[in-house]
Amino acid sequence: MARNDLAGARQLADPVWGGIYQYSTHGDWAHPHYEKLGQIQADYLRMFALGYAAFRDPADLATMRQLHAYLRGFLLSPDGAFYTSQDADVKPGEKATRYFKLSDQARRREGIPRVDRHIYARENGLIATALVAAYLATDDRDMLDDARQAVGFIMKHRGIPGGGYSHDEQDVAGPYLADNLAMLRAFLALHGATGERVWLRQAMDTARFIEGHFTRDDAPGYLGAPLDGPLAPVRSIDENLALARAANLLFRYSGDAAFKTMAESAMRYLASPQVALSRISDHSILLASHELANDPVHITVVGHRDDRLAQALFRAAAGWPSNYKRVEWWDVREGPMPNPDVAYPQLPRSAAFLCTDGRCSLPLFSVQALLAGIRDAQD
């Protein structure tokens, strides 16, 4: 099923400029609507990254690279952040089917569909998270660098006191859960891909902002906007799904029980009969419940950051194709671990440890031994 869906989704990729069209009509993949939304680019880039990591299909890799090229060529601002979207039509209201069958030169002679140059925290957080997944699947550091740049811009230009983020430069009605949740996920992705503690601290600050602005005392779950906004806020199933999983992973990394409480609040909302039964064919609520009830794959690399073996071990662990893993890097020069639930020995050379329920494997001194240990643990 996954392979078939990936193959079908590749038909929505623009073969000339790259990027993914918004959707297809007629119940197949062959009748695209040509608008290219930033959120859609993020969703598909992350999906193809996970697919390539699992199956190593060159077609998925090619689509990923084309999608990255589109993001850089059409949606990347001079400051390193990403614009919101590109219109479907060169001329408003005129169907562009013929246009998108043209070559690059022929398209440019007729004009280029308008790019919406707003820079939103949500779109940049989602695209950065997807770029990190693509980096882990390909080892292409340009993707990681682009993710860092986008997140850095949002931190500088959309940050608000208390660890939160506004939607746009001027945010009259916000802040919104969607923007802060996207940034939380981006911080967690960057921490998991690099082991750098700065991203974990940012994730913790943003989660605390979410807790302080998007809750209500009389009901579980998280609202899409603060209660004191101009319109009565509502709870989104998809946002609470993403928050339950992100807050749970943040709890695993940090050891702070406040984030476990956040995940459980979102899960109580999702597990209520009126919500759970409304999405009975959707596996996502069960997936979130499974993650809250079980420890993630936990791999810790012990060694200095400038040591080649430690770097190789961490890169192999971070790149392991799993959506639910806790990958940490302990360089003793950085001080104690953020969540010191396991005591690791200091050895003469770098090593990796594979842990479950506070108990760890013998030290693993090679990438091959580490990957074999992960496979054995998941069998």
C-alpha positions as a LaTeX table, in Angstrom:
\begin{tabular}{lrrr}
\hline
Residue & $x$ (\AA) & $y$ (\AA) & $z$ (\AA) \\
\hline
Met1 & 0.00 & 0.00 & 0.00 \\
Ala2 & 2.79 & 2.43 & 0.86 \\
Arg3 & 4.65 & 1.73 & $-2.38$ \\
Asn4 & 1.47 & 2.17 & $-4.42$ \\
Asp5 & 0.63 & 5.46 & $-2.75$ \\
Leu6 & 4.15 & 6.78 & $-3.28$ \\
Ala7 & 4.02 & 5.80 & $-6.95$ \\
Gly8 & 0.65 & 7.50 & $-7.36$ \\
Ala9 & 1.77 & 10.63 & $-5.54$ \\
Arg10 & 4.74 & 10.98 & $-7.87$ \\
Gln11 & 2.24 & 11.75 & $-10.62$ \\
Leu12 & 1.41 & 15.01 & $-8.84$ \\
Ala13 & 5.02 & 16.19 & $-9.16$ \\
Asp14 & 5.72 & 18.92 & $-11.71$ \\
Pro15 & 8.22 & 17.29 & $-14.13$ \\
Val16 & 9.66 & 20.63 & $-15.24$ \\
Trp17 & 10.00 & 22.82 & $-12.14$ \\
Gly18 & 9.56 & 20.23 & $-9.41$ \\
Gly19 & 7.18 & 20.69 & $-6.53$ \\
Ile20 & 3.88 & 18.95 & $-5.87$ \\
Tyr21 & 0.50 & 20.06 & $-7.16$ \\
Gln22 & $-2.18$ & 20.49 & $-4.52$ \\
Tyr23 & $-4.47$ & 17.55 & $-5.40$ \\
Ser24 & $-6.03$ & 15.54 & $-8.22$ \\
Thr25 & $-9.72$ & 15.34 & $-9.13$ \\
His26 & $-11.73$ & 12.53 & $-10.82$ \\
Gly27 & $-10.71$ & 9.97 & $-8.18$ \\
Asp28 & $-7.27$ & 9.37 & $-9.72$ \\
Trp29 & $-3.81$ & 10.95 & $-9.78$ \\
Ala30 & $-4.04$ & 12.22 & $-13.37$ \\
His31 & $-6.14$ & 15.40 & $-13.07$ \\
Pro32 & $-4.10$ & 17.80 & $-10.93$ \\
His33 & $-5.04$ & 21.16 & $-9.53$ \\
Tyr34 & $-1.82$ & 23.08 & $-10.20$ \\
Glu35 & $-1.56$ & 25.29 & $-7.13$ \\
Lys36 & 1.52 & 24.55 & $-5.03$ \\
Leu37 & 1.01 & 25.19 & $-1.32$ \\
Gly38 & 3.93 & 25.32 & 1.10 \\
Gln39 & 2.15 & 22.92 & 3.45 \\
Ile40 & 1.66 & 20.41 & 0.64 \\
Gln41 & 5.35 & 20.62 & $-0.30$ \\
Ala42 & 6.22 & 19.85 & 3.32 \\
Asp43 & 3.81 & 16.93 & 3.58 \\
Tyr44 & 5.05 & 15.27 & 0.41 \\
Leu45 & 8.73 & 15.94 & 1.01 \\
Arg46 & 8.47 & 14.26 & 4.41 \\
Met47 & 6.46 & 11.38 & 2.93 \\
Phe48 & 8.96 & 10.74 & 0.14 \\
Ala49 & 11.82 & 10.98 & 2.64 \\
Leu50 & 10.24 & 8.29 & 4.82 \\
Gly51 & 9.51 & 6.18 & 1.75 \\
Tyr52 & 13.04 & 6.46 & 0.43 \\
Ala53 & 14.53 & 5.66 & 3.83 \\
Ala54 & 12.43 & 2.49 & 3.98 \\
Phe55 & 12.48 & 1.27 & 0.36 \\
Arg56 & 15.44 & 3.03 & $-1.35$ \\
Asp57 & 13.43 & 3.54 & $-4.53$ \\
Pro58 & 15.43 & 5.87 & $-6.85$ \\
Ala59 & 12.16 & 7.36 & $-8.11$ \\
Asp60 & 11.35 & 8.63 & $-4.61$ \\
Leu61 & 14.84 & 10.10 & $-4.30$ \\
Ala62 & 14.47 & 11.90 & $-7.64$ \\
Thr63 & 11.10 & 13.36 & $-6.59$ \\
Met64 & 12.60 & 14.51 & $-3.29$ \\
Arg65 & 15.44 & 16.29 & $-5.05$ \\
Gln66 & 13.07 & 17.92 & $-7.54$ \\
Leu67 & 10.86 & 19.07 & $-4.69$ \\
His68 & 13.85 & 20.56 & $-2.87$ \\
Ala69 & 14.90 & 22.31 & $-6.08$ \\
Tyr70 & 11.41 & 23.78 & $-6.43$ \\
Leu71 & 11.44 & 25.08 & $-2.86$ \\
Arg72 & 14.77 & 26.77 & $-3.50$ \\
Gly73 & 13.91 & 28.03 & $-6.96$ \\
Phe74 & 10.41 & 29.44 & $-6.35$ \\
Leu75 & 9.52 & 29.67 & $-2.65$ \\
Leu76 & 12.83 & 30.59 & $-0.98$ \\
Ser77 & 13.12 & 34.21 & 0.14 \\
Pro78 & 16.45 & 36.09 & 0.09 \\
Asp79 & 16.52 & 35.79 & 3.90 \\
Gly80 & 16.33 & 31.98 & 3.86 \\
Ala81 & 12.67 & 31.59 & 4.82 \\
Phe82 & 9.98 & 30.08 & 2.61 \\
Tyr83 & 7.06 & 31.84 & 1.00 \\
Thr84 & 3.55 & 30.49 & 1.39 \\
Ser85 & 2.42 & 29.21 & $-2.01$ \\
Gln86 & 2.35 & 29.59 & $-5.79$ \\
Asp87 & $-0.86$ & 30.10 & $-7.76$ \\
Ala88 & $-2.22$ & 27.47 & $-10.13$ \\
Asp89 & $-2.80$ & 29.80 & $-13.07$ \\
Val90 & $-0.76$ & 32.36 & $-14.96$ \\
Lys91 & $-3.95$ & 34.30 & $-15.65$ \\
Pro92 & $-6.49$ & 34.25 & $-12.79$ \\
Gly93 & $-9.48$ & 32.06 & $-13.58$ \\
Glu94 & $-7.89$ & 30.49 & $-16.66$ \\
Lys95 & $-7.22$ & 26.76 & $-16.32$ \\
Ala96 & $-3.50$ & 26.09 & $-16.74$ \\
Thr97 & $-3.56$ & 22.51 & $-18.08$ \\
Arg98 & $-1.91$ & 23.51 & $-21.35$ \\
Tyr99 & 0.61 & 25.76 & $-19.59$ \\
Phe100 & 1.95 & 23.04 & $-17.30$ \\
Lys101 & 2.60 & 20.77 & $-20.28$ \\
Leu102 & 5.10 & 23.29 & $-21.66$ \\
Ser103 & 8.87 & 23.32 & $-21.29$ \\
Asp104 & 10.65 & 25.64 & $-18.87$ \\
Gln105 & 11.45 & 28.21 & $-21.56$ \\
Ala106 & 7.94 & 28.14 & $-23.02$ \\
Arg107 & 6.38 & 28.63 & $-19.60$ \\
Arg108 & 8.62 & 31.57 & $-18.80$ \\
Arg109 & 7.75 & 33.27 & $-22.07$ \\
Glu110 & 4.10 & 33.27 & $-21.03$ \\
Gly111 & 4.83 & 34.32 & $-17.45$ \\
Ile112 & 5.19 & 32.64 & $-14.06$ \\
Pro113 & 2.23 & 32.02 & $-11.71$ \\
Arg114 & 2.18 & 34.45 & $-8.81$ \\
Val115 & 4.00 & 33.50 & $-5.62$ \\
Asp116 & 2.35 & 34.52 & $-2.34$ \\
Arg117 & 5.30 & 36.16 & $-0.57$ \\
His118 & 3.90 & 36.05 & 2.94 \\
Ile119 & 6.21 & 34.24 & 5.35 \\
Tyr120 & 4.28 & 32.25 & 7.95 \\
Ala121 & 5.64 & 30.43 & 10.98 \\
Arg122 & 3.47 & 27.38 & 10.30 \\
Glu123 & 4.65 & 26.81 & 6.72 \\
Asn124 & 8.29 & 27.32 & 7.64 \\
Gly125 & 8.10 & 24.98 & 10.61 \\
Leu126 & 6.48 & 22.28 & 8.50 \\
Ile127 & 8.93 & 22.70 & 5.61 \\
Ala128 & 11.90 & 22.68 & 8.00 \\
Thr129 & 10.67 & 19.45 & 9.62 \\
Ala130 & 10.34 & 17.85 & 6.18 \\
Leu131 & 13.79 & 19.06 & 5.11 \\
Val132 & 15.29 & 17.43 & 8.20 \\
Ala133 & 13.60 & 14.13 & 7.28 \\
Ala134 & 14.94 & 14.48 & 3.73 \\
Tyr135 & 18.44 & 15.17 & 5.05 \\
Leu136 & 18.33 & 12.05 & 7.22 \\
Ala137 & 17.23 & 9.97 & 4.21 \\
Thr138 & 19.81 & 11.37 & 1.79 \\
Asp139 & 22.71 & 12.79 & 3.83 \\
Asp140 & 22.33 & 15.99 & 1.78 \\
Arg141 & 23.52 & 18.70 & 4.17 \\
Asp142 & 22.04 & 21.44 & 1.99 \\
Met143 & 18.63 & 20.25 & 3.17 \\
Leu144 & 19.67 & 20.48 & 6.82 \\
Asp145 & 21.19 & 23.92 & 6.24 \\
Asp146 & 17.97 & 25.13 & 4.58 \\
Ala147 & 15.97 & 23.88 & 7.56 \\
Arg148 & 18.24 & 25.73 & 9.98 \\
Gln149 & 17.96 & 28.94 & 7.97 \\
Ala150 & 14.18 & 28.85 & 7.80 \\
Val151 & 13.84 & 28.14 & 11.51 \\
Gly152 & 16.39 & 30.82 & 12.33 \\
Phe153 & 14.41 & 33.42 & 10.37 \\
Ile154 & 11.17 & 32.55 & 12.15 \\
Met155 & 12.86 & 32.63 & 15.55 \\
Lys156 & 14.23 & 36.12 & 14.81 \\
His157 & 11.27 & 37.67 & 13.00 \\
Arg158 & 8.19 & 35.83 & 14.33 \\
Gly159 & 9.23 & 35.14 & 17.91 \\
Ile160 & 7.07 & 36.59 & 20.70 \\
Pro161 & 7.76 & 36.72 & 24.44 \\
Gly162 & 7.53 & 33.45 & 26.33 \\
Gly163 & 8.79 & 31.11 & 23.61 \\
Gly164 & 5.89 & 31.52 & 21.18 \\
Tyr165 & 5.57 & 32.50 & 17.52 \\
Ser166 & 3.23 & 34.75 & 15.61 \\
His167 & 1.68 & 33.72 & 12.32 \\
Asp168 & 2.87 & 36.65 & 10.22 \\
Glu169 & 4.82 & 39.84 & 10.74 \\
Gln170 & 1.70 & 41.57 & 12.05 \\
Asp171 & $-0.58$ & 39.15 & 13.86 \\
Val172 & $-3.85$ & 40.85 & 14.77 \\
Ala173 & $-5.89$ & 37.82 & 15.85 \\
Gly174 & $-3.24$ & 35.31 & 16.89 \\
Pro175 & $-1.17$ & 33.68 & 18.11 \\
Tyr176 & $-2.32$ & 30.33 & 16.76 \\
Leu177 & $-1.63$ & 26.80 & 17.86 \\
Ala178 & $-0.77$ & 25.75 & 14.29 \\
Asp179 & 2.25 & 28.08 & 14.07 \\
Asn180 & 3.62 & 27.14 & 17.47 \\
Leu181 & 3.01 & 23.44 & 16.94 \\
Ala182 & 4.85 & 23.53 & 13.60 \\
Met183 & 7.83 & 25.22 & 15.24 \\
Leu184 & 7.78 & 22.74 & 18.13 \\
Arg185 & 7.96 & 19.88 & 15.64 \\
Ala186 & 10.78 & 21.59 & 13.74 \\
Phe187 & 12.81 & 22.04 & 16.93 \\
Leu188 & 12.34 & 18.38 & 17.85 \\
Ala189 & 13.35 & 17.31 & 14.34 \\
Leu190 & 16.51 & 19.41 & 14.45 \\
His191 & 17.42 & 18.10 & 17.89 \\
Gly192 & 16.92 & 14.50 & 16.79 \\
Ala193 & 19.01 & 15.03 & 13.65 \\
Thr194 & 21.92 & 16.88 & 15.28 \\
Gly195 & 21.85 & 16.13 & 19.00 \\
Glu196 & 22.32 & 19.85 & 19.62 \\
Arg197 & 20.76 & 20.88 & 22.91 \\
Val198 & 19.78 & 24.35 & 21.77 \\
Trp199 & 16.93 & 22.86 & 19.76 \\
Leu200 & 15.65 & 20.89 & 22.73 \\
Arg201 & 15.61 & 24.04 & 24.86 \\
Gln202 & 13.67 & 25.88 & 22.16 \\
Ala203 & 11.18 & 23.00 & 21.93 \\
Met204 & 10.62 & 23.11 & 25.69 \\
Asp205 & 10.04 & 26.87 & 25.64 \\
Thr206 & 7.51 & 26.60 & 22.81 \\
Ala207 & 5.67 & 23.72 & 24.46 \\
Arg208 & 5.34 & 25.78 & 27.63 \\
Phe209 & 3.96 & 28.66 & 25.55 \\
Ile210 & 1.40 & 26.29 & 24.03 \\
Glu211 & 0.36 & 25.11 & 27.47 \\
Gly212 & $-0.03$ & 28.69 & 28.66 \\
His213 & $-2.08$ & 29.97 & 25.73 \\
Phe214 & $-4.18$ & 27.22 & 24.17 \\
Thr215 & $-5.85$ & 25.34 & 27.03 \\
Arg216 & $-9.12$ & 25.62 & 28.88 \\
Asp217 & $-9.76$ & 24.44 & 32.42 \\
Asp218 & $-13.04$ & 22.65 & 31.76 \\
Ala219 & $-12.02$ & 20.32 & 28.91 \\
Pro220 & $-8.99$ & 18.34 & 27.72 \\
Gly221 & $-7.17$ & 19.04 & 24.49 \\
Tyr222 & $-5.77$ & 22.21 & 22.96 \\
Leu223 & $-7.53$ & 25.09 & 21.22 \\
Gly224 & $-6.50$ & 26.53 & 17.88 \\
Ala225 & $-6.32$ & 30.08 & 19.26 \\
Pro226 & $-6.47$ & 31.77 & 22.69 \\
Leu227 & $-9.82$ & 32.07 & 24.46 \\
Asp228 & $-9.62$ & 35.88 & 24.49 \\
Gly229 & $-9.48$ & 36.17 & 20.68 \\
Pro230 & $-12.15$ & 37.80 & 18.48 \\
Leu231 & $-13.76$ & 34.44 & 17.61 \\
Ala232 & $-14.52$ & 31.46 & 19.82 \\
Pro233 & $-11.64$ & 28.99 & 19.27 \\
Val234 & $-12.18$ & 25.32 & 18.51 \\
Arg235 & $-10.09$ & 22.18 & 18.92 \\
Ser236 & $-8.70$ & 20.52 & 15.80 \\
Ile237 & $-8.30$ & 16.75 & 15.70 \\
Asp238 & $-5.22$ & 16.96 & 13.51 \\
Glu239 & $-3.54$ & 19.60 & 15.68 \\
Asn240 & $-4.19$ & 17.61 & 18.84 \\
Leu241 & $-2.87$ & 14.47 & 17.15 \\
Ala242 & 0.38 & 16.20 & 16.23 \\
Leu243 & 0.66 & 17.82 & 19.65 \\
Ala244 & 0.06 & 14.55 & 21.54 \\
Arg245 & 2.92 & 12.92 & 19.64 \\
Ala246 & 5.26 & 15.92 & 19.84 \\
Ala247 & 4.69 & 16.53 & 23.55 \\
Asn248 & 5.19 & 12.85 & 24.31 \\
Leu249 & 8.50 & 12.79 & 22.42 \\
Leu250 & 9.56 & 15.99 & 24.18 \\
Phe251 & 8.83 & 14.30 & 27.51 \\
Arg252 & 11.02 & 11.35 & 26.50 \\
Tyr253 & 13.91 & 13.66 & 25.59 \\
Ser254 & 13.61 & 16.07 & 28.51 \\
Gly255 & 12.27 & 13.91 & 31.33 \\
Asp256 & 9.94 & 16.78 & 32.30 \\
Ala257 & 6.61 & 15.27 & 33.35 \\
Ala258 & 4.78 & 18.49 & 32.38 \\
Phe259 & 5.12 & 17.50 & 28.75 \\
Lys260 & 3.75 & 14.04 & 29.47 \\
Thr261 & 0.73 & 15.76 & 31.01 \\
Met262 & 0.32 & 17.81 & 27.83 \\
Ala263 & 0.39 & 14.68 & 25.68 \\
Glu264 & $-2.16$ & 12.99 & 27.92 \\
Ser265 & $-4.51$ & 15.98 & 27.77 \\
Ala266 & $-4.47$ & 15.96 & 23.97 \\
Met267 & $-4.97$ & 12.19 & 24.03 \\
Arg268 & $-7.98$ & 12.41 & 26.34 \\
Tyr269 & $-9.63$ & 14.72 & 23.83 \\
Leu270 & $-8.77$ & 12.37 & 20.94 \\
Ala271 & $-10.02$ & 9.31 & 22.82 \\
Ser272 & $-13.41$ & 10.82 & 23.63 \\
Pro273 & $-16.15$ & 8.88 & 21.79 \\
Gln274 & $-17.37$ & 11.82 & 19.71 \\
Val275 & $-13.83$ & 12.40 & 18.37 \\
Ala276 & $-12.52$ & 8.85 & 18.10 \\
Leu277 & $-15.63$ & 7.52 & 16.37 \\
Ser278 & $-15.63$ & 10.40 & 13.89 \\
Arg279 & $-12.32$ & 9.13 & 12.50 \\
Ile280 & $-12.87$ & 5.40 & 12.87 \\
Ser281 & $-11.05$ & 4.53 & 9.62 \\
Asp282 & $-8.06$ & 6.74 & 10.50 \\
His283 & $-5.19$ & 4.97 & 12.23 \\
Ser284 & $-3.66$ & 8.19 & 13.61 \\
Ile285 & $-5.39$ & 8.16 & 16.98 \\
Leu286 & $-4.25$ & 4.59 & 17.59 \\
Leu287 & $-0.73$ & 5.53 & 16.54 \\
Ala288 & $-0.64$ & 8.41 & 19.02 \\
Ser289 & $-2.03$ & 6.16 & 21.75 \\
His290 & 0.61 & 3.52 & 21.00 \\
Glu291 & 3.42 & 6.06 & 21.29 \\
Leu292 & 2.17 & 7.42 & 24.59 \\
Ala293 & 1.99 & 3.90 & 26.02 \\
Asn294 & 5.41 & 2.71 & 24.81 \\
Asp295 & 9.01 & 3.84 & 24.98 \\
Pro296 & 10.58 & 4.96 & 21.70 \\
Val297 & 13.62 & 3.29 & 20.20 \\
His298 & 16.33 & 4.84 & 22.40 \\
Ile299 & 19.89 & 5.17 & 21.13 \\
Thr300 & 22.61 & 7.18 & 22.84 \\
Val301 & 26.03 & 7.93 & 21.41 \\
Val302 & 28.69 & 8.62 & 24.03 \\
Gly303 & 31.69 & 10.47 & 22.68 \\
His304 & 33.09 & 13.86 & 21.79 \\
Arg305 & 31.38 & 15.80 & 19.01 \\
Asp306 & 34.64 & 16.19 & 17.12 \\
Asp307 & 35.32 & 12.45 & 17.14 \\
Arg308 & 34.77 & 10.77 & 13.76 \\
Leu309 & 33.45 & 7.52 & 15.21 \\
Ala310 & 30.91 & 9.37 & 17.40 \\
Gln311 & 29.79 & 11.37 & 14.37 \\
Ala312 & 29.30 & 8.24 & 12.28 \\
Leu313 & 27.42 & 6.44 & 15.05 \\
Phe314 & 25.09 & 9.37 & 15.63 \\
Arg315 & 24.43 & 9.84 & 11.93 \\
Ala316 & 23.53 & 6.15 & 11.57 \\
Ala317 & 21.23 & 6.27 & 14.60 \\
Ala318 & 19.49 & 9.49 & 13.53 \\
Gly319 & 18.97 & 8.14 & 10.03 \\
Trp320 & 17.34 & 4.90 & 11.09 \\
Pro321 & 13.89 & 4.90 & 9.40 \\
Ser322 & 11.55 & 5.19 & 12.36 \\
Asn323 & 9.06 & 7.95 & 13.17 \\
Tyr324 & 9.30 & 7.27 & 16.88 \\
Lys325 & 12.81 & 7.29 & 18.22 \\
Arg326 & 14.88 & 9.07 & 20.84 \\
Val327 & 18.43 & 9.60 & 19.59 \\
Glu328 & 20.86 & 11.41 & 21.90 \\
Trp329 & 24.50 & 12.41 & 21.86 \\
Trp330 & 26.35 & 12.74 & 25.14 \\
Asp331 & 29.59 & 14.66 & 25.00 \\
Val332 & 30.61 & 14.82 & 28.65 \\
Arg333 & 32.08 & 18.29 & 28.03 \\
Glu334 & 28.50 & 19.60 & 27.62 \\
Gly335 & 27.44 & 18.57 & 31.11 \\
Pro336 & 24.79 & 16.08 & 32.25 \\
Met337 & 22.21 & 14.65 & 29.89 \\
Pro338 & 18.88 & 16.56 & 29.72 \\
Asn339 & 17.06 & 13.38 & 30.80 \\
Pro340 & 19.57 & 11.34 & 32.84 \\
Asp341 & 17.38 & 8.25 & 33.12 \\
Val342 & 20.31 & 6.02 & 32.10 \\
Ala343 & 23.87 & 6.05 & 33.51 \\
Tyr344 & 26.43 & 5.61 & 30.73 \\
Pro345 & 30.08 & 4.67 & 31.28 \\
Gln346 & 32.96 & 6.77 & 29.99 \\
Leu347 & 34.99 & 4.55 & 27.68 \\
Pro348 & 38.36 & 5.01 & 25.95 \\
Arg349 & 36.59 & 5.36 & 22.59 \\
Ser350 & 33.18 & 6.45 & 21.37 \\
Ala351 & 30.32 & 3.97 & 21.59 \\
Ala352 & 26.59 & 3.70 & 21.05 \\
Phe353 & 24.09 & 2.15 & 23.46 \\
Leu354 & 20.67 & 0.76 & 22.61 \\
Cys355 & 18.37 & 1.07 & 25.61 \\
Thr356 & 14.94 & $-0.17$ & 26.69 \\
Asp357 & 13.22 & 0.54 & 30.03 \\
Gly358 & 16.40 & 2.06 & 31.48 \\
Arg359 & 18.53 & $-0.99$ & 30.60 \\
Cys360 & 21.09 & $-0.83$ & 27.81 \\
Ser361 & 23.06 & $-3.04$ & 25.50 \\
Leu362 & 26.77 & $-3.57$ & 25.73 \\
Pro363 & 28.69 & $-0.74$ & 24.05 \\
Leu364 & 28.52 & $-0.85$ & 20.25 \\
Phe365 & 31.71 & 0.37 & 18.60 \\
Ser366 & 30.79 & 0.33 & 14.92 \\
Val367 & 27.97 & 1.47 & 12.69 \\
Gln368 & 27.44 & $-2.12$ & 11.54 \\
Ala369 & 27.04 & $-3.36$ & 15.11 \\
Leu370 & 24.64 & $-0.52$ & 15.93 \\
Leu371 & 22.40 & $-1.14$ & 12.91 \\
Ala372 & 22.36 & $-4.88$ & 13.60 \\
Gly373 & 21.37 & $-4.19$ & 17.21 \\
Ile374 & 18.50 & $-1.94$ & 16.17 \\
Arg375 & 17.21 & $-4.54$ & 13.72 \\
Asp376 & 17.37 & $-7.27$ & 16.37 \\
Ala377 & 15.57 & $-5.07$ & 18.91 \\
Gln378 & 12.70 & $-4.40$ & 16.49 \\
Asp379 & 12.25 & $-8.00$ & 15.32 \\
\hline
\end{tabular}
